[in-house]
CSV table of C-alpha atoms in Angstrom, one decimal:
chain,number,residue,atom,x,y,z
A,25,ASP,CA,5.4,-4.3,3.3
A,26,ALA,CA,5.2,-0.5,1.4
A,27,LYS,CA,8.9,0.1,1.1
A,28,THR,CA,10.2,3.8,1.7
A,29,THR,CA,13.1,5.4,1.1
A,30,GLN,CA,14.2,8.4,3.0
A,31,PRO,CA,17.8,10.2,2.9
A,32,ASN,CA,20.3,8.3,5.7
A,33,SER,CA,21.3,12.2,7.2
A,34,MET,CA,20.3,15.9,7.6
A,35,GLU,CA,21.9,18.3,9.1
A,36,SER,CA,19.5,21.8,9.7
A,37,ASN,CA,20.3,25.4,12.1
A,38,GLU,CA,18.4,25.4,15.3
A,39,GLU,CA,14.9,27.8,14.8
A,40,GLU,CA,15.1,27.1,11.1
A,41,PRO,CA,11.9,25.2,9.6
A,42,VAL,CA,12.8,22.0,8.3
A,43,HIS,CA,11.8,19.7,5.7
A,44,LEU,CA,12.7,15.6,5.9
A,45,PRO,CA,11.5,14.5,2.8
A,46,CYS,CA,10.2,10.2,2.1
A,47,ASN,CA,9.4,8.4,-0.9
A,48,HIS,CA,6.7,5.9,-1.2
A,49,SER,CA,6.1,5.1,-5.3
A,50,THR,CA,4.4,1.4,-3.9
A,51,ILE,CA,1.5,3.3,-1.5
A,52,SER,CA,-1.6,1.7,-1.7
A,53,GLY,CA,-4.6,3.2,-1.4
A,54,THR,CA,-5.5,2.1,2.5
A,55,ASP,CA,-2.5,3.1,3.4
A,56,TYR,CA,-1.1,5.9,6.0
A,57,ILE,CA,1.9,7.6,5.9
A,58,HIS,CA,3.1,7.6,9.7
A,59,TRP,CA,5.9,9.7,10.7
A,60,TYR,CA,7.8,8.2,14.0
A,61,ARG,CA,10.9,9.7,16.0
A,62,GLN,CA,14.2,8.0,18.5
A,63,LEU,CA,15.4,10.1,20.2
A,64,PRO,CA,18.8,9.0,21.5
A,65,SER,CA,18.1,6.7,24.8
A,66,GLN,CA,15.1,6.3,24.4
A,67,GLY,CA,12.0,4.0,22.6
A,68,PRO,CA,10.1,5.1,19.0
A,69,GLU,CA,7.8,8.8,19.6
A,70,TYR,CA,5.1,9.2,16.9
A,71,VAL,CA,5.2,12.3,15.5
A,72,ILE,CA,2.1,13.0,13.0
A,73,HIS,CA,0.3,10.4,10.4
A,74,GLY,CA,-2.1,11.0,7.2
A,75,LEU,CA,-3.7,10.1,4.7
A,76,THR,CA,-4.5,12.3,1.6
A,77,SER,CA,-4.4,15.3,3.3
A,78,ASN,CA,-1.6,17.8,5.0
A,79,VAL,CA,-2.1,17.3,8.8
A,80,ASN,CA,-0.6,19.6,11.3
A,81,ASN,CA,-0.1,18.8,15.4
A,82,ARG,CA,1.7,20.9,17.7
A,83,MET,CA,4.8,19.0,16.6
A,84,ALA,CA,5.0,18.9,12.7
A,85,SER,CA,3.4,19.0,9.7
A,86,LEU,CA,2.5,16.1,7.1
A,87,ALA,CA,2.3,17.6,3.6
A,88,ILE,CA,2.1,14.4,1.5
A,89,ALA,CA,2.1,14.8,-2.9
A,90,GLU,CA,-1.5,14.8,-4.0
A,91,ASP,CA,-0.3,11.0,-5.4
A,92,ARG,CA,0.5,10.0,-2.5
A,93,LYS,CA,4.2,8.4,-3.5
A,94,SER,CA,5.7,10.8,-1.6
A,95,SER,CA,5.4,13.3,1.6
A,96,THR,CA,7.5,15.3,3.7
A,97,LEU,CA,7.4,15.6,7.3
A,98,ILE,CA,7.4,19.4,7.8
A,99,LEU,CA,9.1,21.0,11.5
A,100,HIS,CA,8.1,24.7,11.8
A,101,ARG,CA,10.9,25.7,14.2
A,102,ALA,CA,13.7,23.5,15.2
A,103,THR,CA,15.2,22.9,18.5
A,104,LEU,CA,18.5,20.6,20.1
A,105,ARG,CA,15.4,18.9,21.0
A,106,ASP,CA,14.6,17.7,17.6
A,107,ALA,CA,18.0,16.1,17.1
A,108,ALA,CA,16.4,12.3,16.6
A,109,VAL,CA,16.2,9.7,13.9
A,110,TYR,CA,13.0,10.3,11.8
A,111,TYR,CA,11.3,6.9,10.3
A,112,CYS,CA,8.8,6.8,7.7
A,113,ILE,CA,6.0,4.3,7.3
A,114,LEU,CA,3.4,2.7,5.4
A,115,ARG,CA,1.2,1.6,7.9
A,116,PRO,CA,-2.5,0.1,6.6
A,117,PRO,CA,-5.8,1.3,8.4
A,118,PRO,CA,-6.6,-0.2,11.5
A,119,PRO,CA,-7.2,-2.8,13.3
A,120,ALA,CA,-3.8,-2.9,11.5
A,121,GLN,CA,-0.3,-4.7,14.2
A,122,LYS,CA,3.2,-4.0,13.7
A,123,LEU,CA,5.4,-1.3,12.2
A,124,VAL,CA,7.6,-1.8,10.2
A,125,PHE,CA,10.8,0.7,10.5
A,126,GLY,CA,13.4,1.6,8.6
A,127,GLN,CA,16.9,3.0,8.6
A,128,GLY,CA,15.1,6.6,8.9
A,129,THR,CA,17.2,10.6,8.5
A,130,ARG,CA,19.1,10.9,11.1
A,131,LEU,CA,18.4,14.9,11.8
A,132,THR,CA,21.7,16.8,13.6
A,133,ILE,CA,21.0,20.3,14.1
A,134,ASN,CA,23.8,22.5,15.3
A,135,PRO,CA,22.9,25.6,17.4
B,14,GLU,CA,-1.6,9.7,25.4
B,15,PRO,CA,-1.4,6.0,26.5
B,16,GLU,CA,2.1,5.3,28.6
B,17,VAL,CA,4.4,2.6,28.9
B,18,THR,CA,7.4,1.4,31.4
B,19,GLN,CA,9.3,-1.4,31.5
B,20,THR,CA,10.7,-3.2,33.7
B,21,PRO,CA,14.1,-3.7,33.8
B,22,SER,CA,15.6,-1.1,32.8
B,23,HIS,CA,18.6,-3.3,32.5
B,24,GLN,CA,19.5,-6.8,33.1
B,25,VAL,CA,23.2,-8.3,32.1
B,26,THR,CA,22.8,-12.1,32.0
B,27,GLN,CA,25.2,-15.0,31.3
B,28,MET,CA,24.1,-16.5,27.6
B,29,GLY,CA,21.3,-19.6,27.9
B,30,GLN,CA,20.0,-18.1,31.6
B,31,GLU,CA,15.8,-17.3,30.6
B,32,VAL,CA,15.2,-13.9,30.9
B,33,ILE,CA,11.7,-12.8,31.3
B,34,LEU,CA,11.9,-8.6,30.3
B,35,ARG,CA,8.3,-6.5,32.0
B,36,CYS,CA,5.7,-4.2,29.9
B,37,VAL,CA,3.1,-2.2,32.1
B,38,PRO,CA,0.6,-0.1,30.5
B,39,ILE,CA,-1.1,3.0,32.8
B,40,SER,CA,-4.3,1.8,31.1
B,41,ASN,CA,-5.8,-2.1,30.0
B,42,HIS,CA,-4.9,-2.6,26.6
B,43,LEU,CA,-6.1,-5.6,24.6
B,44,TYR,CA,-3.4,-5.0,22.0
B,45,PHE,CA,0.6,-4.9,22.5
B,46,TYR,CA,3.9,-4.7,21.2
B,47,TRP,CA,6.8,-6.0,21.4
B,48,TYR,CA,10.2,-4.6,19.3
B,49,ARG,CA,14.1,-5.0,19.2
B,50,GLN,CA,16.6,-2.6,18.9
B,51,ILE,CA,20.5,-4.4,17.9
B,52,LEU,CA,23.3,-2.0,18.6
B,53,GLY,CA,22.8,0.6,15.6
B,54,GLN,CA,20.4,-1.3,13.7
B,55,LYS,CA,16.6,-0.2,12.9
B,56,VAL,CA,13.9,-0.8,14.4
B,57,GLU,CA,12.2,-4.9,14.3
B,58,PHE,CA,9.2,-5.7,14.9
B,59,LEU,CA,8.8,-9.4,16.6
B,60,VAL,CA,5.4,-9.7,17.6
B,61,SER,CA,1.7,-8.5,18.9
B,62,PHE,CA,-0.8,-9.8,20.9
B,63,TYR,CA,-4.2,-9.8,20.9
B,64,ASN,CA,-6.7,-10.6,23.9
B,65,ASN,CA,-4.5,-13.1,25.7
B,66,GLU,CA,-3.5,-14.5,22.2
B,67,ILE,CA,-0.9,-14.2,19.4
B,68,SER,CA,-1.7,-11.6,16.6
B,69,GLU,CA,1.3,-11.9,14.8
B,70,LYS,CA,4.9,-13.1,15.5
B,71,SER,CA,7.9,-12.8,12.7
B,72,GLU,CA,10.8,-14.9,12.2
B,73,ILE,CA,13.0,-13.3,15.0
B,74,PHE,CA,10.3,-14.4,17.5
B,75,ASP,CA,11.4,-18.8,17.7
B,76,ASP,CA,11.2,-21.2,19.6
B,77,GLN,CA,12.8,-19.5,22.3
B,78,PHE,CA,11.2,-16.5,22.7
B,79,SER,CA,7.7,-16.6,24.7
B,80,VAL,CA,4.8,-13.8,26.0
B,81,GLU,CA,1.9,-13.9,28.6
B,82,ARG,CA,0.1,-12.0,30.1
B,83,PRO,CA,0.4,-13.3,34.0
B,84,ASP,CA,-2.1,-11.0,35.7
B,85,GLY,CA,-4.5,-9.9,33.3
B,86,SER,CA,-1.5,-5.9,33.7
B,87,ASN,CA,1.2,-6.6,32.7
B,88,PHE,CA,2.3,-8.8,30.0
B,89,THR,CA,5.8,-10.5,29.9
B,90,LEU,CA,7.9,-11.6,27.0
B,91,LYS,CA,10.1,-14.7,27.9
B,92,ILE,CA,13.7,-15.7,26.4
B,93,ARG,CA,14.5,-19.5,27.2
B,94,SER,CA,17.6,-19.5,27.0
B,95,THR,CA,19.6,-16.0,26.0
B,96,LYS,CA,22.2,-16.0,22.7
B,97,LEU,CA,25.5,-13.4,22.8
B,98,GLU,CA,22.9,-12.0,19.7
B,99,ASP,CA,19.6,-11.4,21.9
B,100,SER,CA,21.7,-8.7,23.4
B,101,ALA,CA,19.6,-5.5,22.4
B,102,MET,CA,16.6,-2.9,23.2
B,103,TYR,CA,13.8,-4.2,23.9
B,104,PHE,CA,10.2,-2.2,23.7
B,105,CYS,CA,6.9,-3.1,24.2
B,106,ALA,CA,3.7,-1.0,22.8
B,107,VAL,CA,0.9,-0.4,22.7
B,108,PRO,CA,-1.9,1.1,20.6
B,109,GLY,CA,-3.2,4.8,21.0
B,110,ASP,CA,-7.4,5.9,20.7
B,111,TRP,CA,-8.2,3.9,17.2
B,112,GLN,CA,-5.5,2.0,17.1
B,113,GLU,CA,-4.4,4.7,14.8
B,114,THR,CA,-0.2,5.4,16.4
B,115,GLN,CA,1.6,3.3,18.7
B,116,TYR,CA,2.9,4.6,22.0
B,117,PHE,CA,6.9,2.1,23.6
B,118,GLY,CA,7.5,2.2,25.8
B,119,PRO,CA,11.7,3.1,27.6
B,120,GLY,CA,12.9,-0.3,26.9
B,121,THR,CA,14.8,-2.3,28.2
B,122,ARG,CA,18.3,-2.9,27.6
B,123,LEU,CA,19.8,-6.5,27.7
B,124,LEU,CA,22.9,-7.9,27.6
B,125,VAL,CA,23.8,-12.0,27.5
B,126,LEU,CA,27.4,-12.2,27.7
C-alpha cells in the first residue's frame, strides 16, 4: 500500500483558509489521491479525490502537484465544524477495495 | 450520497461472548466493508464483501470474525468469542457511485469487559 505523510496536527482560525499538506512520493501512475475526514465521535467522511488535475467541490479544493508527489487539501473558509482529523489516502482505481488510513492531521479551529 | 445505519450504536459484552453488529445501507449494494478503530488509534480495514463473498480481508480478520448478508439487505459482522482487545468502534462502509468513494456508517462502539 502506497504511503502518505501528513503533519500530526495543524491549527487555524475560524473564517480563514486552511491548507493541509500531504506527501506521497511513492505514488504510482494509477493511484487516486483521496481525502477523508473524521469529526469527533463519527465515522470517516469523504471529502474529495483526484488523479492529476486540481479538483473543487462544495466542501474543499484539492491541489495536486505536477509530479503528483504531493497534494494539498484547501478549506477556503474554515468553520468550527471543520475541526476533525483529515486523512490523505492513495487508492488504486475502481474496483478498488479497502481504504488504508494513516494517522492523519488533527485540525484545530480557533474561534 | 448513500446512507448507512448501524445497530446497535453501543454494545457492552463479557469476554468470550458472541456479538453481532449490523449494517443497513439505505440502497442496495453489492460491496460493503468493515473497519474498526481502537480508541486513540487509526482506522483499520477488516474485510470487504462482494456479491456474498469475502473479497479481501486483513490479518486482523481471523477465525473469530465472520461476515454475512443474512437477508439480502443488511450486513452483519460477527465476533464469535470476544476478547478485551476487540473493544473498538466498528464502522461499515458502502461504495458511492462508480465505486470511487466510500460512505461510512456512524459506527458501533463495542466494549468487552
